[in-house]
PDB file of C-alpha atoms in Angstrom:
ATOM      1  CA  UNK A   1     144.066  72.964-148.571  1.00  0.00           C
ATOM      2  CA  UNK A   2     141.634  70.256-147.622  1.00  0.00           C
ATOM      3  CA  UNK A   3     142.132  68.461-151.014  1.00  0.00           C
ATOM      4  CA  UNK A   4     145.926  68.300-150.581  1.00  0.00           C
ATOM      5  CA  UNK A   5     145.697  66.440-147.260  1.00  0.00           C
ATOM      6  CA  UNK A   6     143.153  64.027-148.571  1.00  0.00           C
ATOM      7  CA  UNK A   7     145.669  63.279-151.788  1.00  0.00           C
ATOM      8  CA  UNK A   8     148.559  62.827-149.236  1.00  0.00           C
ATOM      9  CA  UNK A   9     146.377  60.522-147.305  1.00  0.00           C
ATOM     10  CA  UNK A  10     145.723  58.478-150.317  1.00  0.00           C
ATOM     11  CA  UNK A  11     149.503  58.537-151.500  1.00  0.00           C
ATOM     12  CA  UNK A  12     150.436  57.444-148.090  1.00  0.00           C
ATOM     13  CA  UNK A  13     147.897  54.420-148.042  1.00  0.00           C
ATOM     14  CA  UNK A  14     148.940  53.362-151.523  1.00  0.00           C
ATOM     15  CA  UNK A  15     152.992  53.722-150.658  1.00  0.00           C
ATOM     16  CA  UNK A  16     152.154  51.335-147.552  1.00  0.00           C
ATOM     17  CA  UNK A  17     150.083  49.019-149.461  1.00  0.00           C
ATOM     18  CA  UNK A  18     153.019  48.616-152.112  1.00  0.00           C
ATOM     19  CA  UNK A  19     155.877  48.181-149.296  1.00  0.00           C
ATOM     20  CA  UNK A  20     153.791  45.461-147.912  1.00  0.00           C
ATOM     21  CA  UNK A  21     153.217  43.711-151.486  1.00  0.00           C
ATOM     22  CA  UNK A  22     156.996  43.686-151.908  1.00  0.00           C
ATOM     23  CA  UNK A  23     157.841  42.485-148.713  1.00  0.00           C
ATOM     24  CA  UNK A  24     155.291  39.646-148.897  1.00  0.00           C
ATOM     25  CA  UNK A  25     156.650  38.827-152.243  1.00  0.00           C
ATOM     26  CA  UNK A  26     160.394  38.860-150.988  1.00  0.00           C
ATOM     27  CA  UNK A  27     159.461  36.586-148.003  1.00  0.00           C
ATOM     28  CA  UNK A  28     157.903  34.046-150.550  1.00  0.00           C
ATOM     29  CA  UNK A  29     160.928  34.219-152.687  1.00  0.00           C
ATOM     30  CA  UNK A  30     163.202  32.888-149.910  1.00  0.00           C
ATOM     31  CA  UNK A  31     164.330  29.506-151.063  1.00  0.00           C
ATOM     32  CA  UNK A  32     163.775  26.266-148.577  1.00  0.00           C
ATOM     33  CA  UNK A  33     166.904  25.196-147.052  1.00  0.00           C
ATOM     34  CA  UNK A  34     169.050  22.743-148.459  1.00  0.00           C
ATOM     35  CA  UNK A  35     168.658  18.940-147.564  1.00  0.00           C
ATOM     36  CA  UNK A  36     172.530  18.531-147.618  1.00  0.00           C
ATOM     37  CA  UNK A  37     173.151  21.702-145.544  1.00  0.00           C
ATOM     38  CA  UNK A  38     174.678  21.107-142.045  1.00  0.00           C
ATOM     39  CA  UNK A  39     172.807  21.703-139.136  1.00  0.00           C
ATOM     40  CA  UNK A  40     173.255  23.771-136.309  1.00  0.00           C
ATOM     41  CA  UNK A  41     175.020  22.492-133.268  1.00  0.00           C
ATOM     42  CA  UNK A  42     172.450  20.853-130.769  1.00  0.00           C
ATOM     43  CA  UNK A  43     171.610  22.500-127.566  1.00  0.00           C
ATOM     44  CA  UNK A  44     174.152  20.170-125.843  1.00  0.00           C
ATOM     45  CA  UNK A  45     177.123  20.361-128.275  1.00  0.00           C
ATOM     46  CA  UNK A  46     179.629  22.878-127.899  1.00  0.00           C
ATOM     47  CA  UNK A  47     181.004  24.746-130.657  1.00  0.00           C
ATOM     48  CA  UNK A  48     185.063  25.019-130.286  1.00  0.00           C
ATOM     49  CA  UNK A  49     185.098  28.683-131.739  1.00  0.00           C
ATOM     50  CA  UNK A  50     184.901  32.226-130.910  1.00  0.00           C
ATOM     51  CA  UNK A  51     187.323  34.728-128.911  1.00  0.00           C
ATOM     52  CA  UNK A  52     186.239  35.835-125.859  1.00  0.00           C
ATOM     53  CA  UNK A  53     185.927  39.582-125.988  1.00  0.00           C
ATOM     54  CA  UNK A  54     185.243  42.518-123.647  1.00  0.00           C
ATOM     55  CA  UNK A  55     184.326  45.953-124.863  1.00  0.00           C
ATOM     56  CA  UNK A  56     185.262  49.030-122.802  1.00  0.00           C
ATOM     57  CA  UNK A  57     183.883  52.756-123.450  1.00  0.00           C
ATOM     58  CA  UNK A  58     185.637  55.742-122.095  1.00  0.00           C
ATOM     59  CA  UNK A  59     184.482  58.613-123.324  1.00  0.00           C
ATOM     60  CA  UNK A  60     184.472  58.524-127.032  1.00  0.00           C
ATOM     61  CA  UNK A  61     187.124  55.837-126.924  1.00  0.00           C
ATOM     62  CA  UNK A  62     186.170  52.170-127.356  1.00  0.00           C
ATOM     63  CA  UNK A  63     188.417  49.301-126.655  1.00  0.00           C
ATOM     64  CA  UNK A  64     187.899  45.345-127.284  1.00  0.00           C
ATOM     65  CA  UNK A  65     189.935  43.104-125.455  1.00  0.00           C
ATOM     66  CA  UNK A  66     189.730  39.501-126.872  1.00  0.00           C
ATOM     67  CA  UNK A  67     191.350  36.156-126.000  1.00  0.00           C
ATOM     68  CA  UNK A  68     190.719  33.168-127.625  1.00  0.00           C
ATOM     69  CA  UNK A  69     191.053  30.009-125.614  1.00  0.00           C
ATOM     70  CA  UNK A  70     189.817  27.723-128.878  1.00  0.00           C
ATOM     71  CA  UNK A  71     191.919  25.685-131.353  1.00  0.00           C
ATOM     72  CA  UNK A  72     190.465  27.592-134.493  1.00  0.00           C
ATOM     73  CA  UNK A  73     191.595  31.228-135.380  1.00  0.00           C
ATOM     74  CA  UNK A  74     188.994  33.736-135.109  1.00  0.00           C
ATOM     75  CA  UNK A  75     188.811  37.021-137.347  1.00  0.00           C
ATOM     76  CA  UNK A  76     187.423  39.756-135.168  1.00  0.00           C
ATOM     77  CA  UNK A  77     185.923  43.384-136.104  1.00  0.00           C
ATOM     78  CA  UNK A  78     185.197  46.134-134.011  1.00  0.00           C
ATOM     79  CA  UNK A  79     182.094  48.111-134.952  1.00  0.00           C
ATOM     80  CA  UNK A  80     181.443  51.432-133.390  1.00  0.00           C
ATOM     81  CA  UNK A  81     178.167  53.381-133.773  1.00  0.00           C
ATOM     82  CA  UNK A  82     178.404  57.052-132.898  1.00  0.00           C
ATOM     83  CA  UNK A  83     175.476  58.874-131.147  1.00  0.00           C
ATOM     84  CA  UNK A  84     175.581  62.282-133.014  1.00  0.00           C
ATOM     85  CA  UNK A  85     173.892  61.992-136.693  1.00  0.00           C
ATOM     86  CA  UNK A  86     177.252  63.813-138.190  1.00  0.00           C
ATOM     87  CA  UNK A  87     179.735  61.753-136.626  1.00  0.00           C
ATOM     88  CA  UNK A  88     181.238  58.910-138.696  1.00  0.00           C
ATOM     89  CA  UNK A  89     180.556  55.287-137.660  1.00  0.00           C
ATOM     90  CA  UNK A  90     183.335  52.923-137.951  1.00  0.00           C
ATOM     91  CA  UNK A  91     184.353  49.407-138.466  1.00  0.00           C
ATOM     92  CA  UNK A  92     187.963  48.324-138.031  1.00  0.00           C
ATOM     93  CA  UNK A  93     190.131  46.381-140.039  1.00  0.00           C
ATOM     94  CA  UNK A  94     189.742  42.311-139.375  1.00  0.00           C
ATOM     95  CA  UNK A  95     192.206  40.970-136.826  1.00  0.00           C
ATOM     96  CA  UNK A  96     193.172  37.564-136.770  1.00  0.00           C
ATOM     97  CA  UNK A  97     193.267  36.120-133.088  1.00  0.00           C
ATOM     98  CA  UNK A  98     195.051  32.683-133.259  1.00  0.00           C
ATOM     99  CA  UNK A  99     194.672  30.133-130.486  1.00  0.00           C
ATOM    100  CA  UNK A 100     195.912  30.960-127.220  1.00  0.00           C
ATOM    101  CA  UNK A 101     196.443  34.314-128.162  1.00  0.00           C
ATOM    102  CA  UNK A 102     194.891  37.652-127.404  1.00  0.00           C
ATOM    103  CA  UNK A 103     194.185  41.115-129.523  1.00  0.00           C
ATOM    104  CA  UNK A 104     193.217  44.806-128.495  1.00  0.00           C
ATOM    105  CA  UNK A 105     191.219  46.577-131.315  1.00  0.00           C
ATOM    106  CA  UNK A 106     190.838  50.392-130.878  1.00  0.00           C
ATOM    107  CA  UNK A 107     188.268  52.628-132.479  1.00  0.00           C
ATOM    108  CA  UNK A 108     186.770  56.283-131.641  1.00  0.00           C
ATOM    109  CA  UNK A 109     183.906  58.749-132.238  1.00  0.00           C
ATOM    110  CA  UNK A 110     184.358  62.404-132.062  1.00  0.00           C
ATOM    111  CA  UNK A 111     181.647  62.769-129.181  1.00  0.00           C
ATOM    112  CA  UNK A 112     179.584  60.252-127.604  1.00  0.00           C
ATOM    113  CA  UNK A 113     179.316  56.552-128.457  1.00  0.00           C
ATOM    114  CA  UNK A 114     176.119  54.803-129.014  1.00  0.00           C
ATOM    115  CA  UNK A 115     177.154  51.161-129.178  1.00  0.00           C
ATOM    116  CA  UNK A 116     180.036  48.849-129.922  1.00  0.00           C
ATOM    117  CA  UNK A 117     180.060  45.671-130.713  1.00  0.00           C
ATOM    118  CA  UNK A 118     182.744  42.672-131.941  1.00  0.00           C
ATOM    119  CA  UNK A 119     181.689  40.173-134.786  1.00  0.00           C
ATOM    120  CA  UNK A 120     183.595  36.927-135.180  1.00  0.00           C
ATOM    121  CA  UNK A 121     184.465  34.693-138.163  1.00  0.00           C
ATOM    122  CA  UNK A 122     186.119  31.691-138.247  1.00  0.00           C
ATOM    123  CA  UNK A 123     189.356  31.495-140.554  1.00  0.00           C
ATOM    124  CA  UNK A 124     190.465  28.221-140.785  1.00  0.00           C
ATOM    125  CA  UNK A 125     188.481  24.736-140.818  1.00  0.00           C
ATOM    126  CA  UNK A 126     187.108  23.104-137.840  1.00  0.00           C
ATOM    127  CA  UNK A 127     189.735  20.189-136.610  1.00  0.00           C
ATOM    128  CA  UNK A 128     188.455  17.130-137.262  1.00  0.00           C
ATOM    129  CA  UNK A 129     187.374  14.949-134.247  1.00  0.00           C
ATOM    130  CA  UNK A 130     189.579  11.799-133.703  1.00  0.00           C
ATOM    131  CA  UNK A 131     192.505  10.591-131.303  1.00  0.00           C
ATOM    132  CA  UNK A 132     195.416  12.576-130.754  1.00  0.00           C
ATOM    133  CA  UNK A 133     198.562  11.520-132.183  1.00  0.00           C
ATOM    134  CA  UNK A 134     200.997   9.589-130.168  1.00  0.00           C
ATOM    135  CA  UNK A 135     204.010  11.376-129.087  1.00  0.00           C
ATOM    136  CA  UNK A 136     207.457  10.064-129.212  1.00  0.00           C
ATOM    137  CA  UNK A 137     208.980  10.199-125.724  1.00  0.00           C
TER     138      UNK A 137
END
């Protein structure tokens, strides 16, 4: 019996060592960022994108209320993680929220909800900065 426990400890140590080596190799394999890649917006800059969303959990029902005040269309998805191991987590279908519009997305679990969140994805390119076109009166 003692030999079995000693053998398992050795096996576990080797497994941890190999996993650590694999992770280290993967980290080293990540390429550096390209020089021509666009930089993230500076702290003072504002990115005009992303609907403002609020999630409400009532029992096993989740509702996300989103409104888009920006000039770009936002594709949102509601993700729900259920508390019970046998309860199926769900991701909603993508919903496009056009500028100055509102969307409501719902999902549910059979029992308790562990967490819910909304992800955002830009649909159209950012508008080019510049002067506004003149209006004819």
